Amino acid sequence: MNETDFMDNYVLAQDSWIIALEGIVALIFGFFVLIWPEMTLEFLIILFGVFAVVGGILAFVAAAKAEKGQRGIRIFGGMVCIAVGLAVLLVPRLTLAMLLIFIVLWMLVMGIFKLIAAFKIPKEMGSKWVFGLEGIFYIVFAVLLVSLGIEGLVLLCLLIGFFAIFAGIILITLAFMVRGQQMQVSA
């Protein structure tokens, strides 16, 4: 099996309804972020901070019930979780900077993957341009986020909202294209 056959099978193996559902979820997320950008940032920080603190408390509970050899690592894990959770809640700007770094790294990796996929998909598939466009969009958006820095986080939320809407539209378009290809293969 050559690389072209692999990509054909990869695209056709995906259920079009799953791709469409992913697109719909991206659209809903995008609109939510556009309507409440400040609340989105605050909610993410608070949610993560609380999650980490609760995880730490649960690690202490698990340590109390663990065997002797496992208590130390669980106590240490609980202390780390609580420390991270409190740091997130007490110094939210640092959390936002880390979030920005993770988002940018994720977008760069996804953009490169989509561009590679675009070059591997045969022209006849018709979805080649969709993967290429999405890959370019991921990379351009990542560069834009880096240029904004920590001060543009509300704008970052708005851009993420627009990105999610754009990605949702692309995924829904891809779902229809995959469905069409699946129907041609079935016929």
Short mmCIF file of C-alpha atoms in Angstrom, two decimals, residues 81-186:
data_model
loop_
_atom_site.label_atom_id
_atom_site.label_comp_id
_atom_site.label_asym_id
_atom_site.label_seq_id
_atom_site.Cartn_x
_atom_site.Cartn_y
_atom_site.Cartn_z
CA CYS A 81 -1.62 19.28 42.32
CA ILE A 82 -2.62 21.59 45.16
CA ALA A 83 0.40 23.85 44.57
CA VAL A 84 -0.37 24.10 40.84
CA GLY A 85 -4.06 24.69 41.51
CA LEU A 86 -3.37 27.46 44.00
CA ALA A 87 -0.77 29.03 41.69
CA VAL A 88 -3.31 29.05 38.87
CA LEU A 89 -5.92 30.67 41.07
CA LEU A 90 -3.52 33.18 42.65
CA VAL A 91 -1.41 34.07 39.56
CA PRO A 92 -3.79 33.75 36.62
CA ARG A 93 -1.60 35.72 34.15
CA LEU A 94 1.06 33.00 34.30
CA THR A 95 -1.61 30.43 33.57
CA LEU A 96 -2.77 32.42 30.58
CA ALA A 97 0.78 32.65 29.24
CA MET A 98 1.17 28.87 29.52
CA LEU A 99 -2.20 28.37 27.86
CA LEU A 100 -1.06 30.60 25.01
CA ILE A 101 2.13 28.55 24.58
CA PHE A 102 0.23 25.25 24.50
CA ILE A 103 -2.33 26.56 22.02
CA VAL A 104 0.39 27.89 19.71
CA LEU A 105 2.34 24.60 19.84
CA TRP A 106 -0.82 22.60 19.17
CA MET A 107 -1.76 24.82 16.23
CA LEU A 108 1.71 24.56 14.68
CA VAL A 109 1.71 20.76 14.94
CA MET A 110 -1.84 20.52 13.53
CA GLY A 111 -0.98 22.94 10.71
CA ILE A 112 2.05 20.92 9.69
CA PHE A 113 0.05 17.67 9.84
CA LYS A 114 -2.72 19.16 7.67
CA LEU A 115 -0.21 20.45 5.10
CA ILE A 116 1.49 17.05 4.91
CA ALA A 117 -1.92 15.43 4.46
CA ALA A 118 -2.74 17.92 1.68
CA PHE A 119 0.36 16.89 -0.26
CA LYS A 120 -0.33 13.19 0.23
CA ILE A 121 -3.98 13.18 -0.83
CA PRO A 122 -4.40 12.57 -4.57
CA LYS A 123 -5.82 15.41 -6.67
CA GLU A 124 -8.80 13.26 -7.62
CA MET A 125 -10.02 13.18 -4.02
CA GLY A 126 -11.10 16.80 -4.21
CA SER A 127 -10.43 17.43 -0.52
CA LYS A 128 -6.74 18.22 -1.02
CA TRP A 129 -7.34 21.97 -0.99
CA VAL A 130 -9.40 21.73 2.20
CA PHE A 131 -6.55 20.13 4.14
CA GLY A 132 -4.05 22.60 2.67
CA LEU A 133 -6.20 25.61 3.51
CA GLU A 134 -6.80 24.37 7.03
CA GLY A 135 -3.07 23.71 7.54
CA ILE A 136 -2.13 27.20 6.36
CA PHE A 137 -4.85 28.67 8.57
CA TYR A 138 -3.52 26.83 11.65
CA ILE A 139 0.05 28.05 11.06
CA VAL A 140 -0.91 31.67 10.28
CA PHE A 141 -3.14 31.75 13.35
CA ALA A 142 -0.32 30.38 15.55
CA VAL A 143 2.07 33.09 14.30
CA LEU A 144 -0.60 35.73 14.93
CA LEU A 145 -1.10 34.48 18.50
CA VAL A 146 2.63 34.65 19.21
CA SER A 147 2.72 38.24 17.95
CA LEU A 148 -0.14 39.24 20.30
CA GLY A 149 1.49 37.98 23.47
CA ILE A 150 -0.09 37.99 26.90
CA GLU A 151 -1.66 41.44 26.52
CA GLY A 152 -3.95 40.37 23.73
CA LEU A 153 -5.67 37.50 25.51
CA VAL A 154 -9.19 38.86 25.13
CA LEU A 155 -8.44 39.38 21.47
CA LEU A 156 -6.98 35.88 21.56
CA CYS A 157 -10.35 34.60 22.75
CA LEU A 158 -12.08 36.38 19.89
CA LEU A 159 -9.59 34.97 17.40
CA ILE A 160 -10.05 31.49 18.85
CA GLY A 161 -13.80 31.94 18.44
CA PHE A 162 -13.37 32.91 14.78
CA PHE A 163 -10.89 30.08 14.31
CA ALA A 164 -13.32 27.55 15.80
CA ILE A 165 -16.10 28.78 13.53
CA PHE A 166 -13.81 28.60 10.48
CA ALA A 167 -12.59 25.11 11.49
CA GLY A 168 -16.21 24.03 12.03
CA ILE A 169 -17.19 25.19 8.54
CA ILE A 170 -14.17 23.40 7.05
CA LEU A 171 -14.97 20.19 8.94
CA ILE A 172 -18.60 20.26 7.84
CA THR A 173 -17.45 20.84 4.24
CA LEU A 174 -15.02 17.95 4.58
CA ALA A 175 -17.79 15.73 5.98
CA PHE A 176 -19.89 16.32 2.86
CA MET A 177 -16.86 15.64 0.64
CA VAL A 178 -16.01 12.43 2.49
CA ARG A 179 -19.65 11.33 2.30
CA GLY A 180 -19.61 11.92 -1.45
CA GLN A 181 -16.39 9.91 -1.82
CA GLN A 182 -17.82 7.10 0.32
CA MET A 183 -20.94 6.97 -1.85
CA GLN A 184 -18.80 6.83 -5.03
CA VAL A 185 -16.72 3.99 -3.61
CA SER A 186 -19.88 2.10 -2.55
#
